[in-house]
Amino acid sequence: MPKIKTVFFCQNCGAQYSKWQGQCTSCKEWNTIAEELVEKAEKKDWKTPENRSNVKRAATPLKISEIDSSQEARYRTNDTELDRVLGGGLVPGSLTLLGGEPGIGKSTLLLQISLKLPYKTLYVSGEESQKQIKMRAERIPSKTDNCLILTETKTQHIFKQIEVTEPDIVIIDSIQTLHSDYIESSAGSISQIRECTTELIKFAKETATPVLLIGHITKDGNIAGPKILEHMVDTVLQFEGDRNHVYRILRALKNRFGSTSELGIYEMLGSGLREVTNPSEILISKKEEELSGTAIAATVEGMRPLMIEIQALVSTAVYGTPQRSATGYHLKRLNMILAVLEKRAGFRLGTKDVFLNITGGIHVDDPAIDLAVVAAILSSNEDVPISKDFCFAAEVGLAGEIRPVNKVEQRILEAEKLGFATIFVSKYNKISLDNTTINIQLVTKIEDIVALLFS
């Protein structure tokens, strides 16, 4: 008879306690500690003893100088956006966690990728039946027939099917639906998620098989389960967007094999997700006449330059306290820029409502869009439109100076490729471009922008 032990886990951070208490001492949250039954049983390896000799293991420790540093070949997914975000493809033996809101398209994305892959793929679903997955797959044009569909939630049965089919890539939809016989608690609990993830990590590392997991998120936007889940996996991807819009954005929050600043953009269609190779087509509004309060910024996400549209609305405050609102931009940075405009440029914005929006539903942290934000606010305040052939790429300092930004030459070339006539950058940027048709306007302070745009 196995020994049954009662353990208390924090449902927010995964901290373990021997008895119940009101507040978690790790994350300081109240009423998040719940009781779970954990069975201490002897664990068997996922592999049977007779097949265990095939498992790749490191026999002896090696010196750093003796380790082969050549880059291991990756699995190309035939999806340009996903390969870019991953850093070149799936690494053998890696565990990738994909999180996102319900209905955003996580299952559609991974099913579409599994139908494109030239490798044998096992798609394990604990949420949908095989017929439901078939109905979704019929809408997606597939190039290969190497995708195997399995509806199962017990990890022991999944590993048994893995031994029979021997897939090159495994996809789990989702980690919160799996449960193991070694843990008595219900599926989706802290202990079950941790145990199932540990078993999948052991399988992935020992067989060099990439595993992709889908994870649910909480109402706060964090991946459900213990925080240690994000530490255990190699890559954490966030699939985000507004369900009322057709565009989806894929970001890397953690990546042990590549950059975390890359961005992938998709368009949700009836036939699946379409890769958007030119993001500027969705981030810049199509309009026939020039309107005040809009400016184009040249930003960079990872290695990809983007042209985004900044929209601002400045109006007289109806109530006593002026409103400050920003969508896709840090509100504290907006308040700082407004203070700089009031102090250094002499614009009286303290009694006016200011609303700022970045089109396309994306959030941008790049300080290089500061100058475009200034231009959009001043354009709306003066009710003077900015030419649609102008774009901006510079940071604004507290003294009103225009500061240089990195990768400015990439931004200039992207603006030139998209047909812009003039780009405003800092005079302190080192630019060594030759034979460019775009006019590079160098500025040093906010007063220069005001004189060039609104004089």
Short mmCIF file of C-alpha atoms in Angstrom, two decimals:
data_model
loop_
_atom_site.label_atom_id
_atom_site.label_comp_id
_atom_site.label_asym_id
_atom_site.label_seq_id
_atom_site.Cartn_x
_atom_site.Cartn_y
_atom_site.Cartn_z
CA MET A 1 0.00 0.00 0.00
CA PRO A 2 1.69 3.26 -1.08
CA LYS A 3 2.02 6.00 1.49
CA ILE A 4 -0.46 8.83 1.00
CA LYS A 5 0.78 12.27 1.96
CA THR A 6 -1.19 15.51 2.17
CA VAL A 7 0.65 18.57 0.88
CA PHE A 8 -0.45 22.20 0.58
CA PHE A 9 0.51 24.11 -2.57
CA CYS A 10 0.13 27.78 -3.45
CA GLN A 11 -1.98 27.86 -6.63
CA ASN A 12 -0.26 31.09 -7.71
CA CYS A 13 3.48 30.40 -7.38
CA GLY A 14 3.66 26.67 -6.54
CA ALA A 15 5.25 27.05 -3.09
CA GLN A 16 4.81 23.96 -0.88
CA TYR A 17 3.70 23.96 2.77
CA SER A 18 3.17 21.26 5.37
CA LYS A 19 -0.05 22.85 6.65
CA TRP A 20 -2.61 25.41 5.51
CA GLN A 21 -2.06 29.13 6.08
CA GLY A 22 -3.86 32.22 4.86
CA GLN A 23 -1.03 34.01 3.07
CA CYS A 24 1.69 32.56 0.87
CA THR A 25 5.05 33.75 2.19
CA SER A 26 6.64 33.45 -1.29
CA CYS A 27 4.30 35.53 -3.49
CA LYS A 28 2.41 37.33 -0.65
CA GLU A 29 -0.99 36.35 -2.11
CA TRP A 30 -3.93 35.56 0.17
CA ASN A 31 -6.19 32.48 0.05
CA THR A 32 -4.22 30.74 -2.73
CA ILE A 33 -3.03 27.70 -0.72
CA ALA A 34 -4.94 24.47 -1.42
CA GLU A 35 -4.57 20.90 -0.20
CA GLU A 36 -3.49 18.13 -2.58
CA LEU A 37 -2.88 14.42 -2.17
CA VAL A 38 0.50 13.22 -3.32
CA GLU A 39 1.28 9.51 -3.59
CA LYS A 40 4.84 8.45 -2.97
CA ALA A 41 5.32 5.57 -5.41
CA GLU A 42 8.30 4.05 -7.10
CA LYS A 43 8.63 5.64 -10.51
CA LYS A 44 9.40 3.67 -13.60
CA ASP A 45 11.33 5.10 -16.47
CA TRP A 46 9.31 6.07 -19.53
CA LYS A 47 11.36 3.53 -21.45
CA THR A 48 11.09 -0.19 -20.87
CA PRO A 49 14.27 -1.83 -19.49
CA GLU A 50 14.93 -3.73 -22.70
CA ASN A 51 14.88 -0.53 -24.77
CA ARG A 52 16.79 1.56 -22.26
CA SER A 53 20.12 0.78 -23.91
CA ASN A 54 19.06 2.92 -26.90
CA VAL A 55 18.80 6.05 -24.78
CA LYS A 56 21.52 8.63 -25.42
CA ARG A 57 23.39 9.49 -22.24
CA ALA A 58 26.52 11.44 -21.40
CA ALA A 59 28.92 8.78 -20.15
CA THR A 60 31.51 11.02 -18.49
CA PRO A 61 31.86 14.72 -17.71
CA LEU A 62 33.91 16.72 -20.21
CA LYS A 63 36.12 19.76 -19.97
CA ILE A 64 34.83 22.87 -21.69
CA SER A 65 37.70 22.69 -24.19
CA GLU A 66 36.66 19.13 -25.12
CA ILE A 67 32.99 19.91 -25.80
CA ASP A 68 31.97 20.14 -29.44
CA SER A 69 30.78 23.72 -29.98
CA SER A 70 29.42 23.21 -33.49
CA GLN A 71 25.78 24.26 -33.74
CA GLU A 72 23.33 21.37 -33.71
CA ALA A 73 21.02 21.02 -36.69
CA ARG A 74 17.50 22.33 -36.05
CA TYR A 75 14.13 21.12 -37.25
CA ARG A 76 12.78 23.66 -39.73
CA THR A 77 9.02 24.09 -39.31
CA ASN A 78 8.32 25.54 -42.80
CA ASP A 79 6.83 28.52 -40.93
CA THR A 80 9.02 31.60 -41.40
CA GLU A 81 7.55 33.54 -38.49
CA LEU A 82 7.87 30.70 -35.96
CA ASP A 83 11.40 29.84 -37.11
CA ARG A 84 12.42 33.48 -36.65
CA VAL A 85 10.98 33.67 -33.13
CA LEU A 86 12.60 30.34 -32.14
CA GLY A 87 15.96 31.47 -33.50
CA GLY A 88 16.13 29.23 -36.55
CA GLY A 89 13.84 26.27 -35.82
CA LEU A 90 13.19 23.62 -33.17
CA VAL A 91 16.24 22.42 -31.26
CA PRO A 92 16.41 18.61 -30.75
CA GLY A 93 15.54 17.73 -27.16
CA SER A 94 14.02 21.14 -26.39
CA LEU A 95 10.76 21.85 -24.56
CA THR A 96 8.74 24.80 -25.91
CA LEU A 97 5.74 26.23 -24.04
CA LEU A 98 3.13 28.23 -25.99
CA GLY A 99 0.71 30.35 -23.93
CA GLY A 100 -2.19 32.58 -24.88
CA GLU A 101 -5.80 33.51 -24.18
CA PRO A 102 -8.63 31.07 -24.92
CA GLY A 103 -9.68 31.15 -28.57
CA ILE A 104 -6.65 33.14 -29.72
CA GLY A 105 -5.46 30.34 -32.06
CA LYS A 106 -2.84 28.31 -30.14
CA SER A 107 -4.18 24.92 -31.21
CA THR A 108 -4.71 26.14 -34.78
CA LEU A 109 -1.10 27.34 -34.99
CA LEU A 110 0.45 24.09 -33.78
CA LEU A 111 -1.92 21.92 -35.82
CA GLN A 112 -1.11 23.95 -38.91
CA ILE A 113 2.61 23.57 -38.24
CA SER A 114 2.29 19.81 -37.64
CA LEU A 115 0.55 19.48 -41.03
CA LYS A 116 3.41 21.38 -42.71
CA LEU A 117 6.28 19.51 -41.09
CA PRO A 118 8.16 17.00 -43.24
CA TYR A 119 8.86 14.98 -40.07
CA LYS A 120 6.65 12.43 -38.34
CA THR A 121 4.67 14.38 -35.73
CA LEU A 122 2.51 13.10 -32.87
CA TYR A 123 -0.23 15.60 -31.95
CA VAL A 124 -1.64 14.70 -28.52
CA SER A 125 -4.89 16.42 -27.59
CA GLY A 126 -6.52 16.22 -24.19
CA GLU A 127 -9.24 18.73 -25.01
CA GLU A 128 -10.67 17.71 -28.40
CA SER A 129 -11.65 14.45 -30.04
CA GLN A 130 -10.03 13.15 -33.20
CA LYS A 131 -13.11 14.13 -35.24
CA GLN A 132 -12.97 17.71 -33.97
CA ILE A 133 -9.31 17.97 -34.91
CA LYS A 134 -10.10 16.45 -38.33
CA MET A 135 -12.76 19.11 -38.96
CA ARG A 136 -10.23 21.86 -38.17
CA ALA A 137 -7.51 20.21 -40.26
CA GLU A 138 -9.81 20.09 -43.31
CA ARG A 139 -9.84 23.90 -43.38
CA ILE A 140 -6.04 24.04 -43.36
CA PRO A 141 -4.21 23.24 -46.61
CA SER A 142 -1.72 20.50 -45.70
CA LYS A 143 1.39 19.53 -47.62
CA THR A 144 2.29 16.27 -45.84
CA ASP A 145 0.51 13.36 -44.21
CA ASN A 146 3.01 12.75 -41.42
CA CYS A 147 0.80 13.99 -38.58
CA LEU A 148 -0.59 11.39 -36.14
CA ILE A 149 -3.51 12.45 -33.91
CA LEU A 150 -3.87 10.96 -30.41
CA THR A 151 -6.54 11.88 -27.85
CA GLU A 152 -5.14 10.91 -24.45
CA THR A 153 -4.50 12.56 -21.08
CA LYS A 154 -2.54 9.93 -19.12
CA THR A 155 1.21 10.34 -19.58
CA GLN A 156 1.91 6.60 -19.24
CA HIS A 157 -0.39 5.83 -22.21
CA ILE A 158 1.16 8.68 -24.22
CA PHE A 159 4.67 7.33 -23.73
CA LYS A 160 3.47 3.86 -24.71
CA GLN A 161 2.19 5.26 -28.03
CA ILE A 162 5.43 7.19 -28.48
CA GLU A 163 7.37 3.92 -28.22
CA VAL A 164 5.14 2.38 -30.92
CA THR A 165 5.07 5.31 -33.38
CA GLU A 166 8.57 6.78 -32.71
CA PRO A 167 7.71 10.38 -33.77
CA ASP A 168 10.32 13.02 -34.56
CA ILE A 169 8.30 15.81 -32.87
CA VAL A 170 5.65 15.66 -30.10
CA ILE A 171 2.94 18.30 -29.55
CA ILE A 172 0.87 18.32 -26.32
CA ASP A 173 -2.45 20.22 -26.21
CA SER A 174 -2.47 21.08 -23.35
CA ILE A 175 -0.18 20.50 -20.36
CA GLN A 176 -3.00 21.35 -17.92
CA THR A 177 -5.07 18.36 -19.13
CA LEU A 178 -2.39 15.70 -18.53
CA HIS A 179 -2.17 13.57 -15.41
CA SER A 180 0.25 10.94 -14.16
CA ASP A 181 -0.42 7.79 -12.15
CA TYR A 182 2.37 8.72 -9.76
CA ILE A 183 0.40 11.69 -8.38
CA GLU A 184 -3.00 11.35 -6.73
CA SER A 185 -4.20 14.93 -7.29
CA SER A 186 -6.47 15.94 -10.15
CA ALA A 187 -5.33 17.09 -13.59
CA GLY A 188 -4.35 20.75 -13.74
CA SER A 189 -3.16 20.90 -10.13
CA ILE A 190 0.27 22.22 -9.21
CA SER A 191 1.74 18.80 -8.48
CA GLN A 192 0.31 17.19 -11.63
CA ILE A 193 1.60 19.94 -13.92
CA ARG A 194 5.05 19.73 -12.35
CA GLU A 195 5.19 15.92 -12.52
CA CYS A 196 3.94 15.69 -16.13
CA THR A 197 6.37 18.39 -17.26
CA THR A 198 9.25 16.59 -15.52
CA GLU A 199 8.40 13.34 -17.34
CA LEU A 200 8.24 15.16 -20.70
CA ILE A 201 11.57 16.90 -20.05
CA LYS A 202 13.21 13.56 -19.24
CA PHE A 203 11.80 12.05 -22.43
CA ALA A 204 12.87 15.02 -24.59
CA LYS A 205 16.43 15.19 -23.26
CA GLU A 206 17.08 11.44 -23.42
CA THR A 207 15.76 10.98 -26.97
CA ALA A 208 16.61 14.41 -28.49
CA THR A 209 12.95 14.82 -29.49
CA PRO A 210 11.49 18.37 -29.56
CA VAL A 211 8.31 18.71 -27.48
CA LEU A 212 5.84 21.59 -27.86
CA LEU A 213 3.37 22.27 -25.04
CA ILE A 214 0.27 24.45 -25.05
CA GLY A 215 -0.39 26.19 -21.73
CA HIS A 216 -3.52 27.92 -20.47
CA ILE A 217 -3.25 31.39 -18.93
CA THR A 218 -4.89 32.96 -15.90
CA LYS A 219 -7.07 36.06 -15.83
CA ASP A 220 -3.94 38.09 -15.10
CA GLY A 221 -2.36 36.95 -18.36
CA ASN A 222 0.19 34.60 -16.75
CA ILE A 223 0.59 30.94 -17.69
CA ALA A 224 -1.52 28.79 -15.36
CA GLY A 225 0.27 26.51 -12.95
CA PRO A 226 3.40 27.00 -10.90
CA LYS A 227 5.92 29.63 -11.95
CA ILE A 228 8.53 26.88 -11.95
CA LEU A 229 6.90 25.55 -15.14
CA GLU A 230 8.37 28.48 -17.10
CA HIS A 231 11.77 27.84 -15.53
CA MET A 232 11.71 24.14 -16.44
CA VAL A 233 11.06 24.58 -20.18
CA ASP A 234 13.64 25.88 -22.66
CA THR A 235 11.44 28.34 -24.55
CA VAL A 236 8.31 30.28 -23.56
CA LEU A 237 6.25 31.75 -26.41
CA GLN A 238 3.31 34.13 -25.98
CA PHE A 239 0.56 34.18 -28.61
CA GLU A 240 -1.38 37.40 -28.22
CA GLY A 241 -3.87 39.63 -29.98
CA ASP A 242 -7.43 40.83 -29.81
CA ARG A 243 -10.07 38.29 -30.81
CA ASN A 244 -11.97 41.18 -32.42
CA HIS A 245 -9.05 41.72 -34.81
CA VAL A 246 -7.64 39.27 -37.33
CA TYR A 247 -3.96 39.80 -36.49
CA ARG A 248 -1.99 37.73 -33.99
CA ILE A 249 1.49 38.36 -32.57
CA LEU A 250 3.94 35.66 -31.46
CA ARG A 251 6.61 36.73 -28.95
CA ALA A 252 9.41 34.87 -27.19
CA LEU A 253 9.39 35.61 -23.45
CA LYS A 254 12.25 33.17 -22.82
CA ASN A 255 14.56 31.41 -25.26
CA ARG A 256 17.68 29.46 -24.32
CA PHE A 257 18.58 28.99 -28.00
CA GLY A 258 17.96 32.45 -29.48
CA SER A 259 16.90 36.04 -29.01
CA THR A 260 13.86 37.04 -26.93
CA SER A 261 13.23 40.24 -28.89
CA GLU A 262 11.99 38.66 -32.13
CA LEU A 263 8.39 39.04 -33.26
CA GLY A 264 6.15 36.94 -35.51
CA ILE A 265 2.90 38.27 -37.00
CA TYR A 266 0.00 36.22 -38.36
CA GLU A 267 -3.38 36.96 -39.89
CA MET A 268 -6.29 34.73 -38.84
CA LEU A 269 -8.23 33.54 -41.87
CA GLY A 270 -10.86 30.89 -42.48
CA SER A 271 -8.14 28.60 -43.86
CA GLY A 272 -5.83 29.04 -40.87
CA LEU A 273 -3.09 31.50 -39.96
CA ARG A 274 -1.32 33.41 -42.74
CA GLU A 275 2.24 34.57 -42.19
CA VAL A 276 2.59 38.34 -42.52
CA THR A 277 5.97 38.92 -44.14
CA ASN A 278 5.55 42.70 -44.37
CA PRO A 279 4.16 43.85 -40.98
CA SER A 280 4.01 47.48 -42.07
CA GLU A 281 0.99 46.61 -44.23
CA ILE A 282 -1.09 46.07 -41.08
CA LEU A 283 0.54 48.62 -38.79
CA ILE A 284 0.00 51.66 -41.03
CA SER A 285 -3.57 52.76 -41.74
CA LYS A 286 -4.74 53.22 -45.31
CA LYS A 287 -6.25 56.69 -45.72
CA GLU A 288 -6.84 58.96 -48.71
CA GLU A 289 -6.33 62.31 -47.00
CA GLU A 290 -3.83 63.52 -44.41
CA LEU A 291 -5.19 63.81 -40.87
CA SER A 292 -3.74 65.60 -37.88
CA GLY A 293 -2.51 63.63 -34.87
CA THR A 294 -0.80 60.79 -36.75
CA ALA A 295 2.92 60.11 -37.21
CA ILE A 296 4.94 57.14 -38.48
CA ALA A 297 7.73 55.66 -36.31
CA ALA A 298 10.53 53.35 -37.42
CA THR A 299 11.01 50.68 -34.75
CA VAL A 300 12.99 47.44 -34.55
CA GLU A 301 11.82 44.17 -33.01
CA GLY A 302 14.81 41.84 -32.78
CA MET A 303 16.38 41.98 -36.22
CA ARG A 304 13.19 43.08 -38.00
CA PRO A 305 12.53 46.78 -38.69
CA LEU A 306 8.86 47.83 -38.55
CA MET A 307 7.01 50.99 -39.52
CA ILE A 308 4.17 51.68 -37.08
CA GLU A 309 1.59 54.44 -36.88
CA ILE A 310 1.20 56.57 -33.75
CA GLN A 311 -2.18 58.23 -33.25
CA ALA A 312 -2.72 61.05 -30.74
CA LEU A 313 -5.73 63.09 -29.72
CA VAL A 314 -5.33 66.30 -27.69
CA SER A 315 -8.51 68.07 -26.59
CA THR A 316 -9.64 70.49 -23.91
CA ALA A 317 -10.44 68.72 -20.63
CA VAL A 318 -14.17 68.79 -19.94
CA TYR A 319 -13.78 67.83 -16.28
CA GLY A 320 -11.39 69.25 -13.73
CA THR A 321 -8.67 66.58 -13.98
CA PRO A 322 -7.21 66.01 -17.46
CA GLN A 323 -7.17 62.42 -18.71
CA ARG A 324 -4.03 60.59 -19.84
CA SER A 325 -4.56 57.33 -21.71
CA ALA A 326 -2.16 55.19 -23.78
CA THR A 327 -2.79 51.97 -25.71
CA GLY A 328 0.32 50.00 -26.68
CA TYR A 329 2.63 52.57 -25.04
CA HIS A 330 3.81 53.06 -21.46
CA LEU A 331 1.62 55.60 -19.70
CA LYS A 332 4.48 56.79 -17.45
CA ARG A 333 6.62 57.52 -20.50
CA LEU A 334 3.73 59.46 -22.06
CA ASN A 335 3.49 61.59 -18.90
CA MET A 336 7.24 62.20 -19.07
CA ILE A 337 7.06 63.34 -22.71
CA LEU A 338 4.15 65.67 -21.92
CA ALA A 339 6.18 67.20 -19.08
CA VAL A 340 9.14 67.71 -21.44
CA LEU A 341 6.89 69.42 -24.02
CA GLU A 342 5.49 71.71 -21.33
CA LYS A 343 8.85 72.59 -19.79
CA ARG A 344 11.18 72.69 -22.81
CA ALA A 345 8.94 73.54 -25.76
CA GLY A 346 6.41 75.81 -24.03
CA PHE A 347 3.23 73.89 -25.00
CA ARG A 348 0.49 74.19 -22.39
CA LEU A 349 -0.83 70.63 -22.22
CA GLY A 350 -1.44 70.45 -18.48
CA THR A 351 -5.14 71.30 -18.84
CA LYS A 352 -5.82 69.09 -21.87
CA ASP A 353 -6.84 65.46 -22.33
CA VAL A 354 -4.22 63.39 -24.19
CA PHE A 355 -5.01 60.00 -25.73
CA LEU A 356 -2.35 57.90 -27.49
CA ASN A 357 -2.76 54.75 -29.54
CA ILE A 358 -0.42 52.47 -31.50
CA THR A 359 -2.35 50.95 -34.40
CA GLY A 360 -2.39 47.22 -35.08
CA GLY A 361 -2.96 46.22 -31.44
CA ILE A 362 0.74 45.78 -30.60
CA HIS A 363 2.71 47.00 -27.59
CA VAL A 364 6.07 48.67 -28.29
CA ASP A 365 8.86 49.21 -25.74
CA ASP A 366 11.36 50.72 -28.18
CA PRO A 367 12.34 54.25 -27.01
CA ALA A 368 13.01 55.17 -30.66
CA ILE A 369 9.29 55.91 -31.14
CA ASP A 370 9.45 58.86 -28.70
CA LEU A 371 10.00 61.40 -31.47
CA ALA A 372 6.97 60.09 -33.40
CA VAL A 373 4.90 60.35 -30.20
CA VAL A 374 5.99 64.00 -29.81
CA ALA A 375 5.16 64.73 -33.45
CA ALA A 376 1.71 63.12 -33.20
CA ILE A 377 0.84 65.02 -29.99
CA LEU A 378 1.96 68.37 -31.41
CA SER A 379 0.15 67.65 -34.69
CA SER A 380 -3.13 67.04 -32.84
CA ASN A 381 -2.61 70.02 -30.55
CA GLU A 382 -1.95 72.40 -33.46
CA ASP A 383 -4.44 70.58 -35.74
CA VAL A 384 -1.81 70.51 -38.48
CA PRO A 385 -1.34 67.21 -40.34
CA ILE A 386 2.12 65.72 -40.82
CA SER A 387 3.05 64.68 -44.34
CA LYS A 388 2.52 60.95 -44.93
CA ASP A 389 6.03 60.85 -46.45
CA PHE A 390 7.65 61.69 -43.08
CA CYS A 391 8.75 59.17 -40.46
CA PHE A 392 10.70 59.41 -37.17
CA ALA A 393 13.32 57.37 -35.31
CA ALA A 394 14.82 58.98 -32.19
CA GLU A 395 14.56 59.03 -28.41
CA VAL A 396 13.59 62.12 -26.42
CA GLY A 397 15.52 63.00 -23.25
CA LEU A 398 14.35 64.89 -20.17
CA ALA A 399 16.24 67.99 -21.27
CA GLY A 400 14.35 68.02 -24.58
CA GLU A 401 17.36 66.70 -26.51
CA ILE A 402 16.96 64.20 -29.36
CA ARG A 403 19.02 61.16 -28.45
CA PRO A 404 20.48 58.58 -30.89
CA VAL A 405 19.08 55.04 -31.18
CA ASN A 406 20.60 51.72 -32.20
CA LYS A 407 20.28 50.10 -35.65
CA VAL A 408 19.41 53.45 -37.19
CA GLU A 409 20.67 52.40 -40.63
CA GLN A 410 18.24 49.46 -40.70
CA ARG A 411 15.41 51.83 -39.87
CA ILE A 412 16.47 54.25 -42.64
CA LEU A 413 16.68 51.48 -45.25
CA GLU A 414 13.26 50.12 -44.25
CA ALA A 415 11.73 53.61 -44.55
CA GLU A 416 13.34 54.04 -47.95
CA LYS A 417 12.07 50.65 -49.11
CA LEU A 418 8.50 51.57 -48.12
CA GLY A 419 8.61 54.85 -50.05
CA PHE A 420 9.06 57.47 -47.33
CA ALA A 421 10.72 60.70 -48.50
CA THR A 422 12.13 62.02 -45.20
CA ILE A 423 13.18 60.43 -41.92
CA PHE A 424 13.97 62.48 -38.78
CA VAL A 425 16.83 61.07 -36.68
CA SER A 426 19.24 62.39 -34.05
CA LYS A 427 22.23 64.39 -35.21
CA TYR A 428 24.39 62.31 -32.87
CA ASN A 429 23.73 59.05 -34.75
CA LYS A 430 26.67 57.79 -36.80
CA ILE A 431 25.29 57.14 -40.30
CA SER A 432 27.51 55.79 -43.07
CA LEU A 433 24.92 55.06 -45.76
CA ASP A 434 25.70 55.91 -49.38
CA ASN A 435 23.46 56.19 -52.43
CA THR A 436 20.24 56.55 -50.44
CA THR A 437 17.31 58.37 -52.01
CA ILE A 438 15.59 59.18 -48.71
CA ASN A 439 16.22 62.58 -47.12
CA ILE A 440 17.83 62.12 -43.67
CA GLN A 441 16.86 65.11 -41.50
CA LEU A 442 19.19 65.50 -38.48
CA VAL A 443 17.74 67.18 -35.36
CA THR A 444 19.19 67.90 -31.91
CA LYS A 445 16.27 69.14 -29.78
CA ILE A 446 12.48 69.35 -29.74
CA GLU A 447 12.54 72.96 -30.90
CA ASP A 448 14.05 71.76 -34.21
CA ILE A 449 11.08 69.43 -34.77
CA VAL A 450 8.59 72.19 -34.01
CA ALA A 451 10.34 74.57 -36.44
CA LEU A 452 10.56 71.97 -39.24
CA LEU A 453 7.00 70.64 -38.95
CA PHE A 454 4.84 73.54 -37.78
CA SER A 455 6.67 76.78 -38.70
#
